XYZ file of C-alpha atoms in Angstrom:
440
model
C 15.621 0.792 -32.011
C 15.349 4.550 -32.563
C 12.187 6.471 -31.682
C 11.261 10.101 -32.163
C 8.574 11.405 -29.817
C 7.161 14.508 -31.461
C 5.558 17.379 -29.532
C 5.510 15.559 -26.229
C 5.004 17.457 -22.984
C 8.242 16.941 -21.054
C 7.906 17.131 -17.278
C 11.375 17.038 -15.769
C 11.633 17.734 -12.015
C 15.437 17.565 -12.204
C 15.651 20.458 -14.678
C 12.390 22.070 -13.472
C 11.005 21.931 -17.032
C 7.411 21.568 -18.192
C 7.485 22.260 -21.949
C 6.744 20.751 -25.360
C 9.735 19.106 -27.051
C 10.736 16.517 -29.588
C 12.681 13.724 -27.900
C 14.907 11.260 -29.771
C 15.612 7.934 -28.040
C 18.038 5.331 -29.391
C 19.605 2.199 -27.904
C 18.351 2.963 -24.423
C 19.632 6.530 -24.312
C 18.218 9.982 -24.891
C 19.963 11.270 -28.009
C 18.412 14.694 -28.460
C 15.833 16.990 -26.883
C 14.804 20.016 -28.920
C 11.813 22.076 -29.972
C 12.031 20.435 -33.404
C 14.148 17.494 -34.560
C 14.342 17.064 -38.326
C 17.637 15.277 -38.945
C 16.823 11.634 -38.211
C 17.755 8.194 -39.531
C 15.338 6.836 -42.180
C 14.448 3.836 -39.966
C 13.441 5.978 -37.007
C 9.983 5.238 -35.631
C 8.139 8.556 -35.477
C 5.374 8.902 -32.898
C 2.934 11.782 -32.687
C 2.804 12.507 -28.946
C 0.599 15.571 -28.864
C -1.369 15.492 -25.624
C 1.000 12.966 -24.022
C 3.295 13.523 -21.048
C 6.892 12.288 -20.790
C 8.622 12.278 -17.419
C 11.293 10.396 -15.513
C 10.301 6.860 -14.593
C 8.325 6.721 -11.364
C 9.913 5.357 -8.186
C 7.944 3.498 -5.520
C 9.344 3.653 -1.998
C 7.610 0.591 -0.582
C 5.071 -2.026 -1.588
C 4.298 -5.673 -0.906
C 5.066 -8.647 -3.129
C 3.157 -11.854 -2.501
C 6.235 -13.880 -3.381
C 7.613 -15.733 -1.550
C 4.794 -17.326 0.398
C 1.632 -15.732 -0.964
C 1.890 -16.246 -4.720
C -1.903 -16.441 -5.036
C -1.928 -12.733 -4.172
C 0.995 -11.667 -6.346
C 4.047 -13.253 -7.903
C 7.246 -11.299 -8.274
C 6.740 -11.239 -12.037
C 3.120 -10.014 -11.875
C 4.233 -7.374 -9.366
C 6.949 -6.129 -11.722
C 4.593 -6.143 -14.707
C 1.998 -4.158 -12.743
C 4.680 -1.668 -11.795
C 5.772 -1.250 -15.406
C 2.171 -0.795 -16.535
C 1.744 1.881 -13.867
C 4.771 3.857 -15.030
C 7.265 2.696 -12.400
C 10.840 1.998 -13.411
C 12.020 1.325 -9.844
C 10.101 -0.511 -7.149
C 10.943 -1.427 -3.573
C 9.479 -4.442 -1.804
C 9.033 -4.751 1.933
C 10.447 -7.814 3.715
C 7.202 -9.117 5.277
C 7.000 -12.114 2.967
C 6.941 -15.766 4.060
C 9.717 -16.435 4.784
C 10.676 -12.874 5.636
C 13.545 -11.237 3.754
C 15.840 -11.370 6.759
C 18.893 -13.113 5.283
C 21.270 -12.551 2.336
C 20.292 -15.818 0.627
C 16.714 -14.701 0.061
C 17.838 -11.287 -1.166
C 20.050 -13.022 -3.722
C 17.282 -15.445 -4.693
C 14.815 -12.648 -5.452
C 17.331 -10.646 -7.454
C 18.340 -13.739 -9.434
C 14.696 -14.447 -10.200
C 14.214 -10.912 -11.498
C 17.342 -11.232 -13.657
C 16.162 -14.629 -14.906
C 12.811 -13.219 -15.978
C 14.632 -10.375 -17.737
C 16.776 -12.841 -19.659
C 13.746 -14.840 -20.796
C 11.954 -11.711 -21.948
C 14.980 -10.566 -23.913
C 16.230 -13.871 -25.305
C 13.060 -15.871 -25.834
C 10.440 -13.117 -26.082
C 8.580 -15.051 -23.382
C 5.929 -12.413 -22.845
C 4.636 -9.361 -24.648
C 4.602 -6.489 -22.202
C 2.480 -4.167 -24.293
C -0.170 -2.718 -22.042
C -3.714 -4.123 -22.162
C -5.550 -0.808 -22.449
C -3.170 1.315 -24.482
C -0.993 -1.011 -26.578
C 2.686 -0.187 -26.647
C 5.791 -1.794 -28.083
C 6.951 -4.807 -26.035
C 9.058 -3.776 -23.055
C 12.553 -5.264 -23.120
C 13.231 -4.685 -19.427
C 11.593 -4.940 -16.045
C 11.802 -2.264 -13.362
C 14.781 -2.066 -11.057
C 13.949 -4.153 -7.986
C 14.958 -2.608 -4.676
C 14.649 -4.863 -1.644
C 14.173 -3.647 1.920
C 16.037 -5.924 4.307
C 14.280 -6.850 7.529
C 15.470 -5.121 10.693
C 14.396 -8.024 12.898
C 14.246 -11.769 12.354
C 10.947 -12.788 10.754
C 9.951 -9.089 11.043
C 8.785 -10.000 14.544
C 10.256 -6.945 16.254
C 12.375 -8.913 18.716
C 15.878 -9.858 17.565
C 17.984 -7.892 15.099
C 19.027 -9.468 11.833
C 22.636 -9.502 10.653
C 22.353 -5.977 9.304
C 25.874 -5.777 7.897
C 25.437 -9.043 5.983
C 22.171 -7.804 4.481
C 23.839 -4.527 3.516
C 26.594 -6.465 1.743
C 23.926 -8.530 -0.053
C 22.632 -5.366 -1.696
C 19.460 -4.408 0.151
C 18.387 -0.826 -0.558
C 17.838 -0.196 3.142
C 16.219 -1.590 6.259
C 12.610 -1.755 7.388
C 10.220 -4.241 8.924
C 7.249 -2.408 7.435
C 5.547 -2.956 10.781
C 5.310 -0.845 13.943
C 7.941 -1.352 16.644
C 6.770 -1.669 20.225
C 10.245 -1.845 21.779
C 11.828 1.621 21.699
C 15.007 0.311 23.309
C 15.418 -1.964 20.285
C 14.768 0.968 17.929
C 17.503 2.946 19.673
C 19.924 0.034 19.361
C 19.048 -0.393 15.665
C 19.796 3.280 15.015
C 23.170 2.907 16.703
C 24.065 -0.235 14.726
C 22.953 1.230 11.388
C 24.902 4.468 11.649
C 28.122 3.209 10.014
C 26.318 1.257 7.265
C 25.055 4.334 5.432
C 21.827 2.669 4.296
C 18.318 4.164 4.590
C 16.155 2.909 7.433
C 12.352 3.283 7.357
C 10.026 3.031 10.339
C 6.248 3.024 10.563
C 5.468 4.842 13.817
C 2.233 3.503 15.296
C 1.330 2.754 18.900
C -0.519 -0.560 18.710
C -1.906 -0.217 22.221
C -3.650 3.001 21.228
C -4.686 1.449 17.915
C -6.177 -1.564 19.758
C -8.916 -3.109 17.586
C -9.661 0.106 15.693
C -10.172 0.144 11.920
C -11.105 3.768 11.162
C -9.911 7.258 12.107
C -11.556 8.484 15.279
C -14.252 11.108 14.711
C -17.852 11.723 13.761
C -17.734 9.408 10.737
C -16.488 6.470 12.817
C -19.403 6.979 15.191
C -21.833 7.309 12.289
C -20.614 4.146 10.585
C -20.371 2.155 13.804
C -16.721 1.175 13.323
C -14.058 0.908 16.061
C -11.969 4.119 16.039
C -8.225 4.719 15.963
C -7.143 8.010 17.573
C -4.694 10.224 15.694
C -2.492 10.007 18.791
C -1.732 6.373 17.921
C 0.447 7.817 15.162
C 1.571 11.149 16.599
C 2.853 9.809 19.931
C 4.900 7.191 18.074
C 6.297 9.832 15.702
C 7.205 12.088 18.623
C 9.099 9.223 20.281
C 10.877 8.393 17.015
C 11.934 12.022 16.548
C 13.402 12.094 20.057
C 15.490 9.024 19.250
C 16.699 10.534 15.970
C 17.667 13.715 17.817
C 19.613 11.663 20.367
C 21.373 9.230 18.005
C 21.649 11.246 14.780
C 20.980 8.367 12.366
C 18.854 9.496 9.390
C 15.379 7.941 9.382
C 12.520 7.717 6.906
C 9.037 7.943 8.433
C 6.525 5.809 6.539
C 2.751 6.093 6.125
C 2.165 9.549 7.564
C -1.604 10.045 7.787
C -2.546 12.837 10.218
C -2.346 16.624 10.170
C -0.554 16.703 13.523
C 2.078 14.327 12.159
C 2.787 16.800 9.361
C 3.271 19.530 11.977
C 5.658 17.376 14.012
C 7.720 16.469 10.950
C 7.852 20.097 9.764
C 9.131 21.207 13.184
C 11.716 18.418 13.256
C 13.002 19.316 9.803
C 13.177 22.982 10.754
C 15.304 21.956 13.752
C 17.684 20.135 11.425
C 16.816 16.514 12.214
C 17.912 14.118 9.446
C 14.489 12.748 8.521
C 12.408 12.190 5.421
C 8.760 11.194 5.282
C 6.137 9.718 2.985
C 2.406 9.274 2.795
C 0.504 6.909 0.561
C -1.404 7.869 -2.552
C -4.805 6.828 -1.189
C -4.369 9.015 1.890
C -4.034 11.980 -0.478
C -7.234 11.187 -2.375
C -9.812 9.859 0.088
C -11.018 10.684 3.582
C -13.225 9.032 6.192
C -16.420 9.840 4.310
C -15.456 7.288 1.644
C -15.778 4.504 4.239
C -19.561 4.939 4.073
C -19.524 2.268 1.353
C -17.885 -0.248 3.750
C -15.748 -1.377 0.807
C -13.074 -3.536 2.404
C -10.370 -2.070 0.146
C -10.902 1.172 2.083
C -9.799 -0.620 5.238
C -6.241 0.680 5.404
C -3.612 0.811 8.113
C -3.103 3.593 9.000
C -6.735 4.416 8.301
C -7.956 7.111 5.938
C -7.858 10.509 7.610
C -10.504 13.153 8.058
C -10.731 16.073 5.594
C -8.306 18.148 7.676
C -5.749 15.342 7.527
C -6.057 15.073 3.746
C -5.625 18.831 3.310
C -2.534 18.825 5.552
C -0.998 15.869 3.720
C -1.508 17.511 0.348
C -0.011 20.767 1.593
C 2.846 18.808 3.150
C 3.701 17.082 -0.117
C 3.627 20.353 -2.034
C 5.860 22.056 0.538
C 8.290 19.142 0.722
C 7.580 18.426 4.390
C 6.280 15.084 3.160
C 9.022 14.121 0.735
C 7.371 11.403 -1.292
C 4.181 9.625 -2.266
C 4.440 5.879 -1.725
C 2.140 3.335 -3.347
C 2.209 0.705 -0.591
C 0.665 -1.769 -3.060
C -0.870 -4.499 -0.865
C -2.508 -7.334 -2.826
C -5.008 -9.728 -1.259
C -7.095 -12.491 -2.774
C -10.828 -12.152 -3.296
C -11.521 -14.630 -0.510
C -9.392 -12.709 1.983
C -11.168 -9.433 1.308
C -14.771 -10.719 1.171
C -15.440 -10.268 4.871
C -16.936 -7.686 7.185
C -15.047 -4.373 6.971
C -13.406 -4.741 10.376
C -12.424 -8.369 9.753
C -10.841 -7.946 6.312
C -7.052 -7.504 6.232
C -6.049 -3.869 5.611
C -4.582 -2.803 2.287
C -5.267 -2.128 -1.389
C -3.494 -2.463 -4.716
C -2.267 0.683 -6.419
C 0.665 0.352 -8.807
C -1.494 0.615 -11.947
C -3.974 3.133 -10.514
C -1.981 5.730 -8.595
C -0.701 7.952 -11.419
C -4.040 8.237 -13.294
C -6.024 9.005 -10.137
C -3.497 11.408 -8.640
C -3.270 13.245 -11.951
C -7.036 13.400 -12.327
C -7.776 14.612 -8.801
C -4.727 16.769 -8.081
C -3.273 18.040 -11.363
C -6.426 18.467 -13.439
C -8.035 20.317 -10.517
C -4.909 22.546 -10.423
C -4.291 21.823 -6.738
C -0.885 20.430 -7.741
C 1.230 21.406 -10.703
C 2.338 18.538 -12.916
C 5.915 19.121 -11.742
C 4.917 18.903 -8.074
C 3.177 15.578 -8.558
C 5.887 14.052 -10.730
C 8.591 15.188 -8.300
C 6.824 13.444 -5.397
C 6.571 10.226 -7.440
C 10.083 10.157 -8.914
C 13.014 12.301 -7.799
C 12.022 12.624 -4.143
C 11.351 8.938 -3.435
C 14.617 8.140 -5.212
C 16.392 10.567 -2.903
C 14.804 8.883 0.128
C 16.407 5.648 -1.113
C 19.784 7.299 -1.584
C 19.403 7.185 -5.366
C 19.310 9.769 -8.140
C 17.095 10.275 -11.177
C 18.624 11.606 -14.385
C 17.409 14.721 -16.138
C 15.721 14.345 -19.524
C 18.717 15.571 -21.479
C 20.973 14.082 -24.177
C 23.342 11.212 -23.299
C 21.365 10.168 -20.222
C 19.778 6.698 -19.924
C 16.186 6.537 -21.135
C 14.476 5.749 -17.837
C 11.165 7.300 -18.775
C 7.391 7.084 -18.523
C 4.998 8.131 -21.303
C 1.541 8.965 -19.963
C -1.747 9.793 -21.685
C -3.785 11.890 -19.201
C -6.913 11.716 -21.385
C -7.071 7.984 -22.102
C -10.303 6.420 -20.805
C -10.175 2.841 -19.546
C -12.069 0.463 -17.289
C -10.518 -1.058 -14.170
C -11.189 -4.752 -14.727
C -9.384 -8.018 -14.164
C -8.460 -8.194 -17.856
C -7.012 -4.655 -17.852
C -4.718 -5.208 -14.854
C -1.402 -7.040 -14.600
C -1.639 -7.505 -10.842
C -3.168 -10.822 -9.779
C -5.370 -9.176 -7.141
C -8.285 -6.806 -7.521
C -8.641 -5.336 -4.023
C -9.352 -1.740 -4.979
C -12.428 0.458 -4.510
C -12.067 1.512 -8.143
C -12.691 -1.987 -9.541
C -15.401 -1.803 -12.194
C -15.052 1.950 -12.592
C -13.915 4.038 -15.525
C -10.723 6.030 -15.102
C -9.087 8.777 -17.126
C -5.362 8.594 -17.675
C -3.194 5.629 -18.583
C 0.494 4.866 -19.027
C 1.385 4.304 -22.673
C 4.949 3.023 -22.272
C 7.934 2.896 -19.972
C 11.613 2.728 -20.789
C 13.789 1.214 -18.070
């Protein structure tokens, strides 16, 4: 199939381009990019893309799949479909499934399942992947599935997995996706991982300081009567992690950064030459503690939403590159699990289909971020954190692309989402901005 996208706004962080072009795509490759393309095959599908944005496919650093073990929350297939509908061409799942992804057999099983679903889509046209709000041609592929291998057995934080075997099985890197309480074990992990050359991601959080808290410590926590979590629960753990990195030298990715002081610590460490990268989640860039006034359980996150100063520091950190990437940390839960008191509900929210529209609306349209800054933090930088590269939008490169309509109005409803769960504070609301199509 050959498609000509006419007058599309190309946002390419690799080439640092934000301009209008015609883009010709054929057989999964970019054939031509020019201000005007006139010489085309008679069977070429011509699409008027004025007002639309074309960028590299988005890359998610870490999220949760319900499968295996919690398929009522999310199956692997619904997870991949939600990612595609949200503009993601590469996704990375954390190993805290049931059973945990702590052995090569389960890594192979998940990859085989993804390949099996791909074959059915291609050979039998099992499912039409046109998007429910903004119909698109059926997708012929699913996103690349990256799998984080567990650092410890059953992600329990006690005994190391066979890291070399997991590396040979093809995991993208190592993470438990949970805080470590045993720093001696963290040090040993860093020593063992050094020769493997795979990324390792840690979530620094002192669970003793966190205790039973559910909200960032401050005036709003007092006002809402919710148990507080001090910022030091994160910053002390980050400081300890940075000391270990300085001592051992193994590169580390710091997950779920949520406080202004954390941004300062990471900036200082990078300036000193420590081999670290860092990410925050999309919701921590958009909302602060004041949003918790609604007691919506999908605003119960871990780490919790920050205060306004935290949000401002995180945004500035992403723009400056101190915070390398924006992660989605998609965390599906069933209706029954989330219909509880705020403090009792499990923390987490979905986000794969919502992140790009909301980030664009609240950061790009307000001109706080340029379109290139946002797209870079959602594509090339997270790929780099995974040890991967993203191709420029130039001829002869694979068409791993996302087409986005920043003006499309749609309602967040069960029928408009591919994810099986609806734990989001935006459920029932009208959003502006929707992915039209992905190529992957």
